[in-house]
Amino acid sequence: MIWKFDATDGRAAGTAKAALLKRIRSQAGPSADLVLFELVFSELVGNVARHAPKIAAATLEWQDGGAVLHVSDSGPGFSHKTYLPQNPLSESGRGLFLVENMSKKLQINCLPGGGSRVSVWLPIYRLAEPSLSARPESAYSLG
């Protein structure tokens, strides 16, 4: 599911974050670092609010058993090399550095027609689906 919302509207962003958290919580293991998910989501949405037209789109998918958060915007697009700003107490410039260093992978793509998509591979893993042989017989029996 794709959540589209005004990134400057705290209530709309909070609703999207809560829905994505509900989804990841229902599918991830009990040791999943959901605080990390919330931090990454908030940083990416904050970047949209500051640097792009305000509409954001967020999705969560599972790739190879791991969570991938995508946040897109319709701004001019950007490419970015992450780095820590010279002044570590600066109010801006360190967010993507932190996201990259807390995640497994960060990828930024310019979208055709404008905009950017930031994808973050999080160290959050999906619970394995139980196999048919591990399910109680009544779960798959026709008789």
PDB file of C-alpha atoms in Angstrom:
ATOM      1  CA  MET A   1       0.000   0.000   0.000  1.00  0.00           C
ATOM      2  CA  ILE A   2       1.196   3.518  -0.811  1.00  0.00           C
ATOM      3  CA  TRP A   3       0.568   6.271   1.716  1.00  0.00           C
ATOM      4  CA  LYS A   4       0.428   9.772   0.186  1.00  0.00           C
ATOM      5  CA  PHE A   5       0.280  12.745   2.515  1.00  0.00           C
ATOM      6  CA  ASP A   6       1.354  16.349   3.062  1.00  0.00           C
ATOM      7  CA  ALA A   7       4.768  16.069   4.714  1.00  0.00           C
ATOM      8  CA  THR A   8       4.222  19.383   6.535  1.00  0.00           C
ATOM      9  CA  ASP A   9       1.018  18.098   8.166  1.00  0.00           C
ATOM     10  CA  GLY A  10       2.118  16.375  11.354  1.00  0.00           C
ATOM     11  CA  ARG A  11      -1.194  14.584  11.792  1.00  0.00           C
ATOM     12  CA  ALA A  12      -1.148  13.183   8.220  1.00  0.00           C
ATOM     13  CA  ALA A  13       2.498  12.102   8.549  1.00  0.00           C
ATOM     14  CA  GLY A  14       1.713  10.534  11.928  1.00  0.00           C
ATOM     15  CA  THR A  15      -1.209   8.592  10.459  1.00  0.00           C
ATOM     16  CA  ALA A  16       0.991   7.220   7.677  1.00  0.00           C
ATOM     17  CA  LYS A  17       3.743   6.331  10.157  1.00  0.00           C
ATOM     18  CA  ALA A  18       1.267   4.573  12.453  1.00  0.00           C
ATOM     19  CA  ALA A  19      -0.146   2.523   9.565  1.00  0.00           C
ATOM     20  CA  LEU A  20       3.317   1.499   8.397  1.00  0.00           C
ATOM     21  CA  LEU A  21       4.328   0.679  11.984  1.00  0.00           C
ATOM     22  CA  LYS A  22       1.245  -1.507  12.368  1.00  0.00           C
ATOM     23  CA  ARG A  23       2.153  -3.367   9.198  1.00  0.00           C
ATOM     24  CA  ILE A  24       5.812  -3.850  10.100  1.00  0.00           C
ATOM     25  CA  ARG A  25       4.931  -4.852  13.677  1.00  0.00           C
ATOM     26  CA  SER A  26       2.521  -7.527  12.424  1.00  0.00           C
ATOM     27  CA  GLN A  27       5.109  -9.025  10.075  1.00  0.00           C
ATOM     28  CA  ALA A  28       8.440  -8.554  11.865  1.00  0.00           C
ATOM     29  CA  GLY A  29      10.018 -10.580  14.601  1.00  0.00           C
ATOM     30  CA  PRO A  30       9.667  -9.620  18.269  1.00  0.00           C
ATOM     31  CA  SER A  31      13.196  -8.201  18.385  1.00  0.00           C
ATOM     32  CA  ALA A  32      12.540  -5.737  15.530  1.00  0.00           C
ATOM     33  CA  ASP A  33      13.923  -2.264  16.215  1.00  0.00           C
ATOM     34  CA  LEU A  34      10.794  -0.239  15.533  1.00  0.00           C
ATOM     35  CA  VAL A  35      12.335   2.877  17.062  1.00  0.00           C
ATOM     36  CA  LEU A  36      14.870   2.774  14.240  1.00  0.00           C
ATOM     37  CA  PHE A  37      12.006   2.550  11.725  1.00  0.00           C
ATOM     38  CA  GLU A  38      10.307   5.578  13.308  1.00  0.00           C
ATOM     39  CA  LEU A  39      13.523   7.599  13.286  1.00  0.00           C
ATOM     40  CA  VAL A  40      14.262   6.817   9.628  1.00  0.00           C
ATOM     41  CA  PHE A  41      10.672   7.531   8.558  1.00  0.00           C
ATOM     42  CA  SER A  42      10.669  10.865  10.394  1.00  0.00           C
ATOM     43  CA  GLU A  43      14.013  11.922   8.931  1.00  0.00           C
ATOM     44  CA  LEU A  44      12.962  11.128   5.367  1.00  0.00           C
ATOM     45  CA  VAL A  45       9.583  12.846   5.701  1.00  0.00           C
ATOM     46  CA  GLY A  46      11.266  15.859   7.319  1.00  0.00           C
ATOM     47  CA  ASN A  47      13.543  16.116   4.296  1.00  0.00           C
ATOM     48  CA  VAL A  48      10.513  16.166   1.991  1.00  0.00           C
ATOM     49  CA  ALA A  49       8.921  18.897   4.111  1.00  0.00           C
ATOM     50  CA  ARG A  50      12.095  21.022   3.926  1.00  0.00           C
ATOM     51  CA  HIS A  51      13.331  20.441   0.391  1.00  0.00           C
ATOM     52  CA  ALA A  52      10.493  19.422  -1.942  1.00  0.00           C
ATOM     53  CA  PRO A  53       6.877  20.170  -2.753  1.00  0.00           C
ATOM     54  CA  LYS A  54       5.184  18.930   0.336  1.00  0.00           C
ATOM     55  CA  ILE A  55       3.473  15.754  -0.885  1.00  0.00           C
ATOM     56  CA  ALA A  56       5.267  12.561   0.134  1.00  0.00           C
ATOM     57  CA  ALA A  57       4.550   8.949  -0.713  1.00  0.00           C
ATOM     58  CA  ALA A  58       5.727   6.165   1.597  1.00  0.00           C
ATOM     59  CA  THR A  59       5.725   2.411   1.109  1.00  0.00           C
ATOM     60  CA  LEU A  60       7.123  -0.538   2.974  1.00  0.00           C
ATOM     61  CA  GLU A  61       8.144  -3.735   1.252  1.00  0.00           C
ATOM     62  CA  TRP A  62       9.999  -6.896   2.151  1.00  0.00           C
ATOM     63  CA  GLN A  63      13.020  -7.894   0.064  1.00  0.00           C
ATOM     64  CA  ASP A  64      14.873 -11.095   0.874  1.00  0.00           C
ATOM     65  CA  GLY A  65      13.148 -11.160   4.262  1.00  0.00           C
ATOM     66  CA  GLY A  66      14.203  -7.620   5.224  1.00  0.00           C
ATOM     67  CA  ALA A  67      12.202  -4.387   5.462  1.00  0.00           C
ATOM     68  CA  VAL A  68      12.736  -1.650   2.876  1.00  0.00           C
ATOM     69  CA  LEU A  69      11.180   1.775   3.433  1.00  0.00           C
ATOM     70  CA  HIS A  70      10.687   3.981   0.362  1.00  0.00           C
ATOM     71  CA  VAL A  71       9.824   7.679   0.609  1.00  0.00           C
ATOM     72  CA  SER A  72       9.213   9.607  -2.610  1.00  0.00           C
ATOM     73  CA  ASP A  73       8.599  13.258  -3.401  1.00  0.00           C
ATOM     74  CA  SER A  74       7.829  15.342  -6.475  1.00  0.00           C
ATOM     75  CA  GLY A  75      10.628  17.879  -6.030  1.00  0.00           C
ATOM     76  CA  PRO A  76      13.439  18.651  -8.442  1.00  0.00           C
ATOM     77  CA  GLY A  77      15.269  15.432  -7.591  1.00  0.00           C
ATOM     78  CA  PHE A  78      18.634  15.142  -5.935  1.00  0.00           C
ATOM     79  CA  SER A  79      21.632  12.947  -5.578  1.00  0.00           C
ATOM     80  CA  HIS A  80      23.537  13.066  -2.369  1.00  0.00           C
ATOM     81  CA  LYS A  81      26.729  11.783  -0.916  1.00  0.00           C
ATOM     82  CA  THR A  82      26.174  11.339   2.786  1.00  0.00           C
ATOM     83  CA  TYR A  83      28.643  12.950   5.119  1.00  0.00           C
ATOM     84  CA  LEU A  84      28.784  14.403   8.578  1.00  0.00           C
ATOM     85  CA  PRO A  85      28.727  18.218   8.401  1.00  0.00           C
ATOM     86  CA  GLN A  86      31.806  20.098   9.526  1.00  0.00           C
ATOM     87  CA  ASN A  87      29.847  21.477  12.456  1.00  0.00           C
ATOM     88  CA  PRO A  88      28.395  18.387  14.173  1.00  0.00           C
ATOM     89  CA  LEU A  89      26.010  20.623  16.151  1.00  0.00           C
ATOM     90  CA  SER A  90      24.468  22.004  12.950  1.00  0.00           C
ATOM     91  CA  GLU A  91      20.685  21.788  12.765  1.00  0.00           C
ATOM     92  CA  SER A  92      20.832  20.358   9.238  1.00  0.00           C
ATOM     93  CA  GLY A  93      22.972  18.238   6.989  1.00  0.00           C
ATOM     94  CA  ARG A  94      23.467  15.125   9.090  1.00  0.00           C
ATOM     95  CA  GLY A  95      20.151  13.296   8.708  1.00  0.00           C
ATOM     96  CA  LEU A  96      20.979  11.147   5.689  1.00  0.00           C
ATOM     97  CA  PHE A  97      24.409  10.451   7.187  1.00  0.00           C
ATOM     98  CA  LEU A  98      22.701   9.052  10.285  1.00  0.00           C
ATOM     99  CA  VAL A  99      20.123   7.116   8.258  1.00  0.00           C
ATOM    100  CA  GLU A 100      22.841   5.540   6.116  1.00  0.00           C
ATOM    101  CA  ASN A 101      24.907   4.557   9.127  1.00  0.00           C
ATOM    102  CA  MET A 102      21.961   3.004  10.983  1.00  0.00           C
ATOM    103  CA  SER A 103      20.681   1.042   8.002  1.00  0.00           C
ATOM    104  CA  LYS A 104      21.978  -1.761   5.847  1.00  0.00           C
ATOM    105  CA  LYS A 105      21.777   0.340   2.688  1.00  0.00           C
ATOM    106  CA  LEU A 106      20.596   3.774   1.514  1.00  0.00           C
ATOM    107  CA  GLN A 107      19.763   4.459  -2.121  1.00  0.00           C
ATOM    108  CA  ILE A 108      18.560   7.712  -3.699  1.00  0.00           C
ATOM    109  CA  ASN A 109      17.052   7.701  -7.193  1.00  0.00           C
ATOM    110  CA  CYS A 110      15.817  10.564  -9.317  1.00  0.00           C
ATOM    111  CA  LEU A 111      12.405   9.682 -10.721  1.00  0.00           C
ATOM    112  CA  PRO A 112      11.387  10.112 -14.360  1.00  0.00           C
ATOM    113  CA  GLY A 113       9.411  13.337 -14.648  1.00  0.00           C
ATOM    114  CA  GLY A 114      10.903  14.780 -11.456  1.00  0.00           C
ATOM    115  CA  GLY A 115      11.151  13.887  -7.844  1.00  0.00           C
ATOM    116  CA  SER A 116      13.284  11.549  -5.795  1.00  0.00           C
ATOM    117  CA  ARG A 117      12.847   8.216  -4.109  1.00  0.00           C
ATOM    118  CA  VAL A 118      14.903   7.411  -1.050  1.00  0.00           C
ATOM    119  CA  SER A 119      15.027   3.715  -0.195  1.00  0.00           C
ATOM    120  CA  VAL A 120      16.383   2.440   3.097  1.00  0.00           C
ATOM    121  CA  TRP A 121      17.107  -1.218   3.804  1.00  0.00           C
ATOM    122  CA  LEU A 122      16.502  -1.592   7.531  1.00  0.00           C
ATOM    123  CA  PRO A 123      17.927  -4.292   9.804  1.00  0.00           C
ATOM    124  CA  ILE A 124      14.360  -5.455  10.504  1.00  0.00           C
ATOM    125  CA  TYR A 125      13.460  -8.957   9.387  1.00  0.00           C
ATOM    126  CA  ARG A 126      10.171 -10.586   8.484  1.00  0.00           C
ATOM    127  CA  LEU A 127       8.924 -13.570  10.404  1.00  0.00           C
ATOM    128  CA  ALA A 128       9.032 -16.709   8.309  1.00  0.00           C
ATOM    129  CA  GLU A 129       5.717 -17.946   6.981  1.00  0.00           C
ATOM    130  CA  PRO A 130       4.913 -21.296   8.553  1.00  0.00           C
ATOM    131  CA  SER A 131       5.277 -24.117   6.047  1.00  0.00           C
ATOM    132  CA  LEU A 132       2.336 -26.382   5.275  1.00  0.00           C
ATOM    133  CA  SER A 133       4.051 -29.232   7.095  1.00  0.00           C
ATOM    134  CA  ALA A 134       4.325 -27.110  10.245  1.00  0.00           C
ATOM    135  CA  ARG A 135       0.628 -26.137  10.252  1.00  0.00           C
ATOM    136  CA  PRO A 136      -1.988 -28.124  12.112  1.00  0.00           C
ATOM    137  CA  GLU A 137      -3.745 -30.592   9.811  1.00  0.00           C
ATOM    138  CA  SER A 138      -7.071 -28.747  10.174  1.00  0.00           C
ATOM    139  CA  ALA A 139      -5.508 -25.651   8.636  1.00  0.00           C
ATOM    140  CA  TYR A 140      -5.161 -27.281   5.224  1.00  0.00           C
ATOM    141  CA  SER A 141      -7.332 -30.383   5.322  1.00  0.00           C
ATOM    142  CA  LEU A 142     -10.276 -30.614   2.951  1.00  0.00           C
ATOM    143  CA  GLY A 143     -11.972 -33.370   4.863  1.00  0.00           C
TER     144      GLY A 143
END
